[in-house]
Tab-separated table of C-alpha atoms in Angstrom:
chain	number	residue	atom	x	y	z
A	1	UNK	CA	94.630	-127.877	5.630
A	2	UNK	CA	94.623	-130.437	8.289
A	3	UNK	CA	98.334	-131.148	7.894
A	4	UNK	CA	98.836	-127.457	8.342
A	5	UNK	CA	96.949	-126.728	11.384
A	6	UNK	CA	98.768	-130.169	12.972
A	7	UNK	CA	101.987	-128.610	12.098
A	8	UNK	CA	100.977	-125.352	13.747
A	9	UNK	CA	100.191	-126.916	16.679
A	10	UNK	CA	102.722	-129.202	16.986
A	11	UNK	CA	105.524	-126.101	16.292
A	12	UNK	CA	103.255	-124.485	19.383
A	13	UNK	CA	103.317	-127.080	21.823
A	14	UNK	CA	107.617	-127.398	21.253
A	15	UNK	CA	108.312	-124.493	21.811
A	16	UNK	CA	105.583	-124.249	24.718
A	17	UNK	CA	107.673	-126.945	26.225
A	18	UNK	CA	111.395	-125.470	25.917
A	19	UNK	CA	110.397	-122.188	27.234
A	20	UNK	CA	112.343	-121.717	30.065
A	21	UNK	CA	109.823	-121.194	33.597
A	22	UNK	CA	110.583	-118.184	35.126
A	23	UNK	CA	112.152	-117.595	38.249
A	24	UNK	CA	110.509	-116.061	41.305
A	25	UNK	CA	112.004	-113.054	41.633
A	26	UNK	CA	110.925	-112.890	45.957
A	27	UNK	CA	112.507	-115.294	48.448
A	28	UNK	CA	110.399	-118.156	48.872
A	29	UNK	CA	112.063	-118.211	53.105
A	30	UNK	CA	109.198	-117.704	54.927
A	31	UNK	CA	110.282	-114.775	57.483
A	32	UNK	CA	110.436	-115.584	60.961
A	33	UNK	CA	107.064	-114.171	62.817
A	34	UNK	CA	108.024	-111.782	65.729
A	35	UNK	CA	104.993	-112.115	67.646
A	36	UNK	CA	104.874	-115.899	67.400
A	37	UNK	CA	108.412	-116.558	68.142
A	38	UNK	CA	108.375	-113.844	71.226
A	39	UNK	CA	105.408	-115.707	72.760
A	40	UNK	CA	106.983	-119.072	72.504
A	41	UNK	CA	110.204	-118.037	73.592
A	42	UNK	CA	110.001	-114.292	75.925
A	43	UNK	CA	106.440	-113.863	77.134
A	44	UNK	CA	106.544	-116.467	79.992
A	45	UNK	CA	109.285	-114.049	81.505
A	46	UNK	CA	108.037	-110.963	79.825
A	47	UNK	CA	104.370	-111.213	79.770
A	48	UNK	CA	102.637	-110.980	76.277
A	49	UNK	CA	102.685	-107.496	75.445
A	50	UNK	CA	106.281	-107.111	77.115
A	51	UNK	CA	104.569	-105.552	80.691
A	52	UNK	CA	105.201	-108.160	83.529
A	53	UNK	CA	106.170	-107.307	86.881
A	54	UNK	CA	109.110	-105.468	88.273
A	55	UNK	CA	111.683	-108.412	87.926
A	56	UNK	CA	111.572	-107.602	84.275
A	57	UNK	CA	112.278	-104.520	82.568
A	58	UNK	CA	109.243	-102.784	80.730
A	59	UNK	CA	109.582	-103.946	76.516
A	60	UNK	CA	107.236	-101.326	75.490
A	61	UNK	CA	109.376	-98.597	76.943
A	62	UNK	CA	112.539	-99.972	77.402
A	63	UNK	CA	115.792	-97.479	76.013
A	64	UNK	CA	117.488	-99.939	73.530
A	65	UNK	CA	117.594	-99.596	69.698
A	66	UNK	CA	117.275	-102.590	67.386
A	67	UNK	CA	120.627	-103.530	67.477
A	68	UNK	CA	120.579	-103.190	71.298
A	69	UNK	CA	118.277	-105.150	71.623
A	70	UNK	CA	119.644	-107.915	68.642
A	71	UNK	CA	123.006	-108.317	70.901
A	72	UNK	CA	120.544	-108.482	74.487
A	73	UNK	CA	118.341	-111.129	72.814
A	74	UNK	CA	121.503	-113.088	71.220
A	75	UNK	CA	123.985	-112.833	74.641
A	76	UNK	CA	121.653	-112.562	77.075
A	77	UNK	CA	121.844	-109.562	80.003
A	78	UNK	CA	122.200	-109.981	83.406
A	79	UNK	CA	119.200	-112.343	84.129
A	80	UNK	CA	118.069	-113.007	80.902
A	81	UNK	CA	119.641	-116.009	79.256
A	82	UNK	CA	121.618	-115.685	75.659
A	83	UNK	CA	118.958	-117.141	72.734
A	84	UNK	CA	121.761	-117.683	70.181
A	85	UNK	CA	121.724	-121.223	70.172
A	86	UNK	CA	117.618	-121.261	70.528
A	87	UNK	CA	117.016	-119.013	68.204
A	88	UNK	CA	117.922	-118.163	63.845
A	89	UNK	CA	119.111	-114.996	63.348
A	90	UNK	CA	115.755	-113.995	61.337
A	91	UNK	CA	113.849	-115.334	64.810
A	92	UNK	CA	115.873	-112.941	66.920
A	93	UNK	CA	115.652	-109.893	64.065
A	94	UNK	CA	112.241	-110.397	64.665
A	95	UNK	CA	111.660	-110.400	68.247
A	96	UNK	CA	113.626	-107.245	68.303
A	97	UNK	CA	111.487	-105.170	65.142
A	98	UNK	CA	108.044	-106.496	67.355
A	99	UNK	CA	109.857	-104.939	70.660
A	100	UNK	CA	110.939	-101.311	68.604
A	101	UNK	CA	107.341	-101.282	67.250
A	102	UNK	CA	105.690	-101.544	70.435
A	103	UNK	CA	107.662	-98.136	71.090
A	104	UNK	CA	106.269	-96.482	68.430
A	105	UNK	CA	102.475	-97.102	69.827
């Protein structure tokens, strides 16, 4: 009986160990975190919320679309400097879904 219980087991424990581990079926990238990467990187100029003073334009009201706003952030606009060789693409994605949200307030 104890040969046959040892045999069970061990028959377990193989094929325990070939199973193949499944894959995670999310992206492991951690996404780029709007707020974070706009205070690092906008809200000196822009002020925190996107409300400075009258040498910048207004975020939370501002008439621009994502994608607007995508090619402003990446090529810069008349005083603003061009953040495409500061910032990922998923940074400036980012930046630009925290801007449209603050629209929809």
């Amino acid at each position: 009986m104890k040969k046959y219980a040892f045999s069970v087991l061990a028959v377990i424990l193989l094929i325990a160990s070939c199973s193949k581990k499944s894959t995670p079926t999310t992206s492991t990238k951690k996404m780029a975190d709007g707020g974070a990467v706009f205070s690092k990187n906008c809200a000196r100029c822009h002020g925190p919320e996107g409300i400075k003073d009258s040498r910048t334009p207004n975020l939370q009201t501002i008439d621009r679309d994502k994608a607007g706003l995508v090619k402003s952030i990446t090529n810069g606009k008349n005083k603003m400097p061009a953040f495409q060789d500061k910032l990922s693409g998923d940074e400036i994605s980012a930046v630009a879904d925290l801007i449209v949200s603050w629209h929809k307030k």
